[in-house]
PDB file of C-alpha atoms in Angstrom:
ATOM      1  CA  LYS A  52      -0.066   0.004  -0.072  1.00 92.00           C
ATOM      2  CA  PHE A  53       2.876   2.518   0.880  1.00 95.00           C
ATOM      3  CA  HIS A  54       4.568   1.549  -2.361  1.00 94.00           C
ATOM      4  CA  ARG A  55       1.486   2.268  -4.432  1.00 94.00           C
ATOM      5  CA  MET A  56       0.717   5.496  -2.350  1.00 95.00           C
ATOM      6  CA  LEU A  57       4.399   6.792  -3.188  1.00 94.00           C
ATOM      7  CA  CYS A  58       3.985   6.059  -7.022  1.00 93.00           C
ATOM      8  CA  SER A  59       0.545   7.926  -7.006  1.00 92.00           C
ATOM      9  CA  SER A  60       1.014  10.770  -4.597  1.00 91.00           C
ATOM     10  CA  TYR A  61       1.793  14.189  -5.750  1.00 91.00           C
ATOM     11  CA  SER A  62       1.987  15.980  -2.293  1.00 95.00           C
ATOM     12  CA  PRO A  63       5.426  16.682  -1.152  1.00 95.00           C
ATOM     13  CA  TYR A  64       4.645  16.259   2.381  1.00 96.00           C
ATOM     14  CA  ILE A  65       2.998  12.830   2.002  1.00 96.00           C
ATOM     15  CA  GLN A  66       6.027  11.869  -0.425  1.00 97.00           C
ATOM     16  CA  ILE A  67       8.442  12.439   2.428  1.00 97.00           C
ATOM     17  CA  LYS A  68       6.497  10.655   5.040  1.00 97.00           C
ATOM     18  CA  LEU A  69       6.303   7.703   2.783  1.00 97.00           C
ATOM     19  CA  ILE A  70       9.943   7.924   1.816  1.00 97.00           C
ATOM     20  CA  LYS A  71      10.697   7.690   5.552  1.00 96.00           C
ATOM     21  CA  ILE A  72       8.385   4.658   6.193  1.00 97.00           C
ATOM     22  CA  LEU A  73       9.621   2.646   3.115  1.00 97.00           C
ATOM     23  CA  LYS A  74      13.273   3.155   4.131  1.00 95.00           C
ATOM     24  CA  TYR A  75      12.487   1.790   7.567  1.00 95.00           C
ATOM     25  CA  LEU A  76      10.635  -1.209   6.054  1.00 96.00           C
ATOM     26  CA  CYS A  77      13.624  -1.987   3.830  1.00 95.00           C
ATOM     27  CA  ALA A  78      15.392  -3.338   7.027  1.00 92.00           C
ATOM     28  CA  ALA A  79      12.684  -5.979   7.317  1.00 93.00           C
ATOM     29  CA  GLU A  80      11.727  -6.723   3.655  1.00 93.00           C
ATOM     30  CA  GLU A  81      14.885  -7.574   1.671  1.00 92.00           C
ATOM     31  CA  ARG A  82      13.027  -7.238  -1.705  1.00 93.00           C
ATOM     32  CA  LEU A  83      11.764  -3.832  -1.139  1.00 96.00           C
ATOM     33  CA  PRO A  84      15.006  -1.774  -2.003  1.00 96.00           C
ATOM     34  CA  ARG A  85      14.777  -3.063  -5.612  1.00 95.00           C
ATOM     35  CA  LYS A  86      11.279  -2.266  -6.003  1.00 95.00           C
ATOM     36  CA  LEU A  87      11.905   1.381  -4.849  1.00 97.00           C
ATOM     37  CA  VAL A  88      14.613   1.878  -7.631  1.00 97.00           C
ATOM     38  CA  GLN A  89      11.924   3.128 -10.349  1.00 96.00           C
ATOM     39  CA  PRO A  90       9.651   5.183  -7.789  1.00 96.00           C
ATOM     40  CA  PHE A  91      12.804   6.878  -6.583  1.00 97.00           C
ATOM     41  CA  MET A  92      13.988   7.520 -10.127  1.00 96.00           C
ATOM     42  CA  ASN A  93      10.513   8.932 -10.874  1.00 95.00           C
ATOM     43  CA  LEU A  94      10.897  11.345  -7.869  1.00 95.00           C
ATOM     44  CA  LEU A  95      14.314  12.525  -8.911  1.00 95.00           C
ATOM     45  CA  ASP A  96      13.076  13.377 -12.410  1.00 94.00           C
ATOM     46  CA  SER A  97       9.959  15.190 -11.483  1.00 93.00           C
ATOM     47  CA  THR A  98       9.972  16.712  -7.991  1.00 93.00           C
ATOM     48  CA  SER A  99      10.539  20.398  -7.784  1.00 92.00           C
ATOM     49  CA  SER A 100      10.882  20.191  -3.953  1.00 93.00           C
ATOM     50  CA  HIS A 101      14.165  20.439  -2.431  1.00 91.00           C
ATOM     51  CA  ASN A 102      12.958  18.580   0.463  1.00 93.00           C
ATOM     52  CA  VAL A 103      11.704  15.481  -1.445  1.00 95.00           C
ATOM     53  CA  LEU A 104      14.884  15.501  -3.297  1.00 94.00           C
ATOM     54  CA  PHE A 105      17.334  15.480  -0.486  1.00 93.00           C
ATOM     55  CA  GLU A 106      15.091  12.938   1.453  1.00 95.00           C
ATOM     56  CA  THR A 107      15.075  10.608  -1.504  1.00 96.00           C
ATOM     57  CA  ILE A 108      18.818  10.766  -1.979  1.00 94.00           C
ATOM     58  CA  GLN A 109      19.112  10.341   1.765  1.00 93.00           C
ATOM     59  CA  ALA A 110      17.151   6.925   1.377  1.00 95.00           C
ATOM     60  CA  VAL A 111      19.113   5.775  -1.444  1.00 94.00           C
ATOM     61  CA  ILE A 112      22.461   6.202   0.669  1.00 91.00           C
ATOM     62  CA  GLU A 113      21.097   4.830   3.977  1.00 92.00           C
ATOM     63  CA  ILE A 114      19.164   2.019   2.656  1.00 94.00           C
ATOM     64  CA  PRO A 115      21.390   1.613   0.721  1.00 91.00           C
ATOM     65  CA  ILE A 116      20.373   1.116  -3.039  1.00 92.00           C
ATOM     66  CA  SER A 117      23.529   0.481  -5.073  1.00 85.00           C
ATOM     67  CA  ASN A 118      21.791   0.809  -8.554  1.00 91.00           C
ATOM     68  CA  PRO A 119      24.205   2.663 -10.817  1.00 89.00           C
ATOM     69  CA  THR A 120      21.500   4.322 -12.815  1.00 92.00           C
ATOM     70  CA  LEU A 121      19.700   5.676  -9.574  1.00 94.00           C
ATOM     71  CA  ILE A 122      23.068   6.913  -8.134  1.00 90.00           C
ATOM     72  CA  SER A 123      24.071   8.662 -11.376  1.00 88.00           C
ATOM     73  CA  ASN A 124      20.476  10.291 -11.541  1.00 92.00           C
ATOM     74  CA  ALA A 125      20.912  11.452  -7.901  1.00 91.00           C
ATOM     75  CA  THR A 126      24.468  12.660  -8.471  1.00 87.00           C
ATOM     76  CA  GLN A 127      23.126  14.854 -11.417  1.00 87.00           C
ATOM     77  CA  ARG A 128      20.414  16.420  -9.416  1.00 89.00           C
ATOM     78  CA  VAL A 129      22.780  17.111  -6.465  1.00 87.00           C
ATOM     79  CA  GLN A 130      25.435  18.708  -8.932  1.00 83.00           C
ATOM     80  CA  ALA A 131      22.717  21.328 -10.014  1.00 81.00           C
ATOM     81  CA  TYR A 132      22.524  22.590  -6.386  1.00 83.00           C
ATOM     82  CA  ILE A 133      26.299  22.595  -5.718  1.00 78.00           C
ATOM     83  CA  TRP A 134      26.129  26.039  -7.874  1.00 75.00           C
ATOM     84  CA  SER A 135      23.351  27.357  -6.072  1.00 80.00           C
ATOM     85  CA  GLN A 136      23.576  30.912  -4.708  1.00 80.00           C
ATOM     86  CA  ASN A 137      22.016  29.708  -1.489  1.00 83.00           C
ATOM     87  CA  PRO A 138      25.067  28.514   0.788  1.00 76.00           C
ATOM     88  CA  ASN A 139      22.763  26.153   2.760  1.00 82.00           C
ATOM     89  CA  LEU A 140      21.676  24.406  -0.393  1.00 84.00           C
ATOM     90  CA  ARG A 141      25.252  24.328  -1.784  1.00 80.00           C
ATOM     91  CA  PHE A 142      26.504  22.995   1.563  1.00 81.00           C
ATOM     92  CA  MET A 143      23.724  20.419   1.813  1.00 85.00           C
ATOM     93  CA  SER A 144      24.427  19.212  -1.751  1.00 84.00           C
ATOM     94  CA  LEU A 145      28.037  18.705  -0.952  1.00 82.00           C
ATOM     95  CA  GLN A 146      27.112  16.699   2.112  1.00 83.00           C
ATOM     96  CA  MET A 147      24.927  14.491  -0.029  1.00 86.00           C
ATOM     97  CA  PHE A 148      27.431  14.245  -2.568  1.00 82.00           C
ATOM     98  CA  MET A 149      30.166  13.107  -0.205  1.00 79.00           C
ATOM     99  CA  LYS A 150      27.730  10.486   1.166  1.00 83.00           C
ATOM    100  CA  LEU A 151      26.910   9.150  -2.415  1.00 82.00           C
ATOM    101  CA  VAL A 152      30.744   8.950  -2.944  1.00 76.00           C
ATOM    102  CA  ARG A 153      30.846   6.272  -0.142  1.00 75.00           C
ATOM    103  CA  ILE A 154      28.508   3.790  -2.078  1.00 79.00           C
ATOM    104  CA  GLN A 155      30.013   4.762  -5.515  1.00 79.00           C
ATOM    105  CA  PRO A 156      33.557   6.029  -4.931  1.00 74.00           C
ATOM    106  CA  ARG A 157      34.081   6.606  -8.789  1.00 77.00           C
ATOM    107  CA  LEU A 158      32.019   9.641  -8.516  1.00 74.00           C
ATOM    108  CA  VAL A 159      34.792  11.468  -6.963  1.00 69.00           C
ATOM    109  CA  THR A 160      37.146  10.883  -9.893  1.00 72.00           C
ATOM    110  CA  GLU A 161      34.290  11.866 -12.513  1.00 77.00           C
ATOM    111  CA  ASN A 162      33.526  15.195 -10.614  1.00 76.00           C
ATOM    112  CA  LYS A 163      37.069  16.343  -9.795  1.00 74.00           C
ATOM    113  CA  GLU A 164      36.519  19.760 -11.615  1.00 77.00           C
ATOM    114  CA  ILE A 165      33.439  20.374  -9.391  1.00 78.00           C
ATOM    115  CA  ILE A 166      35.333  19.491  -6.327  1.00 78.00           C
ATOM    116  CA  SER A 167      38.372  21.678  -7.475  1.00 77.00           C
ATOM    117  CA  GLU A 168      35.733  24.747  -7.910  1.00 78.00           C
ATOM    118  CA  CYS A 169      34.325  24.380  -4.381  1.00 82.00           C
ATOM    119  CA  ILE A 170      37.700  24.230  -2.796  1.00 85.00           C
ATOM    120  CA  ASN A 171      37.859  27.880  -3.915  1.00 82.00           C
ATOM    121  CA  SER A 172      34.654  28.799  -2.652  1.00 81.00           C
ATOM    122  CA  ASP A 173      34.051  31.760  -0.266  1.00 81.00           C
ATOM    123  CA  ASP A 174      32.147  29.561   2.094  1.00 81.00           C
ATOM    124  CA  GLU A 175      34.172  27.891   4.709  1.00 84.00           C
ATOM    125  CA  ASN A 176      32.062  24.941   5.100  1.00 82.00           C
ATOM    126  CA  VAL A 177      31.845  24.280   1.617  1.00 82.00           C
ATOM    127  CA  ARG A 178      35.684  24.425   1.353  1.00 87.00           C
ATOM    128  CA  LEU A 179      36.214  22.036   4.101  1.00 87.00           C
ATOM    129  CA  THR A 180      33.721  19.388   2.644  1.00 84.00           C
ATOM    130  CA  ALA A 181      35.399  19.690  -0.820  1.00 85.00           C
ATOM    131  CA  LEU A 182      38.607  19.218   0.912  1.00 89.00           C
ATOM    132  CA  ASP A 183      37.127  16.176   2.513  1.00 86.00           C
ATOM    133  CA  LEU A 184      36.217  14.892  -1.088  1.00 83.00           C
ATOM    134  CA  LEU A 185      39.724  15.585  -2.357  1.00 84.00           C
ATOM    135  CA  GLY A 186      41.052  13.579   0.456  1.00 87.00           C
ATOM    136  CA  SER A 187      39.084  10.689  -0.616  1.00 80.00           C
ATOM    137  CA  LEU A 188      41.060  10.660  -3.845  1.00 78.00           C
ATOM    138  CA  ALA A 189      44.255  10.126  -2.088  1.00 87.00           C
ATOM    139  CA  ASN A 190      46.223   7.219  -2.951  1.00 90.00           C
ATOM    140  CA  LYS A 191      50.005   6.462  -3.537  1.00 93.00           C
ATOM    141  CA  LYS A 192      49.997   8.227  -7.013  1.00 91.00           C
ATOM    142  CA  THR A 193      47.754  11.249  -6.005  1.00 90.00           C
ATOM    143  CA  ILE A 194      48.838  11.819  -2.446  1.00 94.00           C
ATOM    144  CA  ASP A 195      51.424  14.732  -3.422  1.00 94.00           C
ATOM    145  CA  ASN A 196      48.831  16.481  -5.292  1.00 91.00           C
ATOM    146  CA  VAL A 197      46.159  16.112  -2.859  1.00 91.00           C
ATOM    147  CA  VAL A 198      48.257  17.436   0.176  1.00 95.00           C
ATOM    148  CA  GLY A 199      49.685  19.999  -2.013  1.00 93.00           C
ATOM    149  CA  ARG A 200      45.902  21.411  -2.593  1.00 90.00           C
ATOM    150  CA  ILE A 201      45.265  21.370   0.927  1.00 93.00           C
ATOM    151  CA  PHE A 202      48.526  22.870   1.784  1.00 93.00           C
ATOM    152  CA  GLU A 203      47.647  25.898  -0.565  1.00 91.00           C
ATOM    153  CA  GLN A 204      44.566  26.545   1.495  1.00 91.00           C
ATOM    154  CA  ILE A 205      46.670  27.059   4.773  1.00 91.00           C
ATOM    155  CA  GLY A 206      48.456  30.024   3.162  1.00 87.00           C
ATOM    156  CA  LEU A 207      45.193  31.597   2.056  1.00 88.00           C
ATOM    157  CA  THR A 208      43.695  32.050   5.640  1.00 87.00           C
ATOM    158  CA  LYS A 209      44.873  33.807   8.847  1.00 87.00           C
ATOM    159  CA  LYS A 210      42.291  31.916  10.927  1.00 90.00           C
ATOM    160  CA  VAL A 211      44.019  29.849  13.430  1.00 93.00           C
ATOM    161  CA  ALA A 212      41.186  27.219  14.009  1.00 93.00           C
ATOM    162  CA  TYR A 213      40.602  26.754  10.073  1.00 93.00           C
ATOM    163  CA  ARG A 214      44.394  26.402   9.596  1.00 94.00           C
ATOM    164  CA  ASP A 215      44.411  23.869  12.410  1.00 95.00           C
ATOM    165  CA  GLN A 216      41.410  21.830  10.608  1.00 94.00           C
ATOM    166  CA  LEU A 217      43.603  21.866   7.409  1.00 95.00           C
ATOM    167  CA  VAL A 218      46.735  20.559   9.182  1.00 96.00           C
ATOM    168  CA  THR A 219      44.630  17.926  10.722  1.00 96.00           C
ATOM    169  CA  LYS A 220      43.131  16.756   7.384  1.00 95.00           C
ATOM    170  CA  ILE A 221      46.657  16.294   5.867  1.00 96.00           C
ATOM    171  CA  ILE A 222      47.632  14.327   8.834  1.00 97.00           C
ATOM    172  CA  ASN A 223      44.514  12.149   8.853  1.00 95.00           C
ATOM    173  CA  ILE A 224      44.935  11.530   4.999  1.00 95.00           C
ATOM    174  CA  CYS A 225      48.677  10.660   5.206  1.00 96.00           C
ATOM    175  CA  SER A 226      48.556   8.398   8.306  1.00 96.00           C
ATOM    176  CA  LYS A 227      45.379   6.566   7.441  1.00 93.00           C
ATOM    177  CA  ASP A 228      45.445   2.730   7.535  1.00 92.00           C
ATOM    178  CA  ASP A 229      49.006   2.851   9.034  1.00 94.00           C
ATOM    179  CA  TYR A 230      50.412   5.401   6.316  1.00 96.00           C
ATOM    180  CA  ASP A 231      49.123   2.942   3.496  1.00 95.00           C
ATOM    181  CA  VAL A 232      49.349   6.013   1.087  1.00 95.00           C
ATOM    182  CA  ILE A 233      52.884   6.936   2.031  1.00 97.00           C
ATOM    183  CA  THR A 234      55.697   5.464  -0.172  1.00 95.00           C
ATOM    184  CA  ASP A 235      58.240   8.359   0.846  1.00 96.00           C
ATOM    185  CA  PHE A 236      58.496   9.168   4.363  1.00 97.00           C
ATOM    186  CA  GLY A 237      61.111  11.602   3.791  1.00 96.00           C
ATOM    187  CA  TRP A 238      58.689  13.522   1.666  1.00 97.00           C
ATOM    188  CA  TYR A 239      56.058  13.377   4.564  1.00 97.00           C
ATOM    189  CA  ILE A 240      58.433  14.725   7.067  1.00 97.00           C
ATOM    190  CA  ASP A 241      59.303  17.492   4.771  1.00 97.00           C
ATOM    191  CA  VAL A 242      55.553  18.335   4.539  1.00 97.00           C
ATOM    192  CA  LEU A 243      55.273  18.381   8.337  1.00 96.00           C
ATOM    193  CA  MET A 244      58.236  20.637   8.583  1.00 95.00           C
ATOM    194  CA  ASP A 245      56.794  22.982   6.057  1.00 94.00           C
ATOM    195  CA  ILE A 246      53.828  23.091   8.124  1.00 94.00           C
ATOM    196  CA  LEU A 247      55.678  24.027  11.182  1.00 92.00           C
ATOM    197  CA  GLU A 248      57.095  26.899   9.143  1.00 88.00           C
ATOM    198  CA  GLU A 249      53.613  28.174   8.703  1.00 81.00           C
ATOM    199  CA  THR A 250      52.620  30.840  11.380  1.00 73.00           C
ATOM    200  CA  ASN A 251      49.141  30.937  13.097  1.00 85.00           C
ATOM    201  CA  ILE A 252      48.651  27.432  13.996  1.00 92.00           C
ATOM    202  CA  SER A 253      48.333  25.717  17.221  1.00 93.00           C
ATOM    203  CA  CYS A 254      48.149  22.015  16.581  1.00 94.00           C
ATOM    204  CA  TYR A 255      51.730  21.484  17.566  1.00 93.00           C
ATOM    205  CA  GLY A 256      50.782  18.617  19.928  1.00 94.00           C
ATOM    206  CA  LEU A 257      49.053  16.719  16.967  1.00 96.00           C
ATOM    207  CA  ILE A 258      52.382  17.260  14.654  1.00 95.00           C
ATOM    208  CA  ALA A 259      54.521  16.110  17.785  1.00 95.00           C
ATOM    209  CA  GLU A 260      52.658  12.954  18.183  1.00 96.00           C
ATOM    210  CA  GLN A 261      52.804  12.275  14.292  1.00 97.00           C
ATOM    211  CA  PHE A 262      56.786  12.687  14.462  1.00 97.00           C
ATOM    212  CA  LEU A 263      56.766  10.217  17.511  1.00 96.00           C
ATOM    213  CA  ASP A 264      54.590   7.781  15.865  1.00 97.00           C
ATOM    214  CA  MET A 265      56.752   7.581  12.758  1.00 96.00           C
ATOM    215  CA  ALA A 266      59.996   7.329  14.775  1.00 96.00           C
ATOM    216  CA  THR A 267      58.645   4.492  16.904  1.00 96.00           C
ATOM    217  CA  ARG A 268      56.993   2.620  13.908  1.00 95.00           C
ATOM    218  CA  VAL A 269      59.004   3.329  10.733  1.00 95.00           C
ATOM    219  CA  PRO A 270      62.841   2.516  11.373  1.00 96.00           C
ATOM    220  CA  SER A 271      63.607   4.064   7.942  1.00 95.00           C
ATOM    221  CA  ALA A 272      62.297   7.454   8.864  1.00 96.00           C
ATOM    222  CA  ARG A 273      64.270   7.823  12.246  1.00 96.00           C
ATOM    223  CA  GLU A 274      67.437   9.193  10.962  1.00 96.00           C
ATOM    224  CA  LYS A 275      65.852  12.180   9.239  1.00 97.00           C
ATOM    225  CA  ILE A 276      63.190  12.732  11.987  1.00 97.00           C
ATOM    226  CA  VAL A 277      66.204  13.106  14.614  1.00 96.00           C
ATOM    227  CA  GLU A 278      67.908  15.390  12.234  1.00 95.00           C
ATOM    228  CA  LYS A 279      64.746  17.683  11.883  1.00 94.00           C
ATOM    229  CA  MET A 280      64.176  17.624  15.612  1.00 93.00           C
ATOM    230  CA  CYS A 281      67.675  18.767  16.251  1.00 93.00           C
ATOM    231  CA  LEU A 282      66.917  21.699  14.076  1.00 91.00           C
ATOM    232  CA  LEU A 283      63.783  22.438  15.912  1.00 89.00           C
ATOM    233  CA  LEU A 284      65.413  22.344  19.271  1.00 89.00           C
ATOM    234  CA  GLN A 285      67.751  24.950  18.061  1.00 89.00           C
ATOM    235  CA  ASP A 286      64.821  27.208  17.247  1.00 83.00           C
ATOM    236  CA  SER A 287      63.912  29.667  19.992  1.00 78.00           C
ATOM    237  CA  LYS A 288      60.134  30.055  18.579  1.00 75.00           C
ATOM    238  CA  TYR A 289      59.242  26.587  19.682  1.00 71.00           C
ATOM    239  CA  PHE A 290      60.188  27.217  23.269  1.00 70.00           C
TER     240      PHE A 290
END
């Protein structure tokens, strides 16, 4: 009955209620997600309601429904809002885009240009979300470029809290899965040293923990870490 109602209702309020109910019922009926593909496709194609659109996409993500055509359609609808003049819609669309990427990672690669544009946004929340998306692109081949793009942002702001967030993103990306993306620890040590050269940061404890962790777990990095720490100990600005 709920499925039939969703296929025939034109009221955004009722549609949202039905989407929520059917989303919960998917946990009890394993055949239901497949039967929701077409109704959700129809909603994405026809709705003019922001709320119905985002509720539909949220359901696709949370159920989840990993239908490539449905996800591609949802992504296209979201992209239209990424360029919205309304900062709230723009931020919500990026958040949805990031969730869609988790169930269809190739979307990040296909939309690199949009992500790059958002990194230059005047809205700080949009920039941070875009940087998270960029971080999901990081692998052994792209880590240098990804870190470079985030590092550029550090020099474009004077806000200490924002700079600290950017430094934290770099460290989280590089140290993820036991430094899986790092093939050259000398390069990573140099990145951390370059960060320390930047003024207006306060996350020195996090950087210190990273040096200590590498010195403990990566024997090949120890000599260079000791060399760099000796230089730091001679610099009065760190005392």
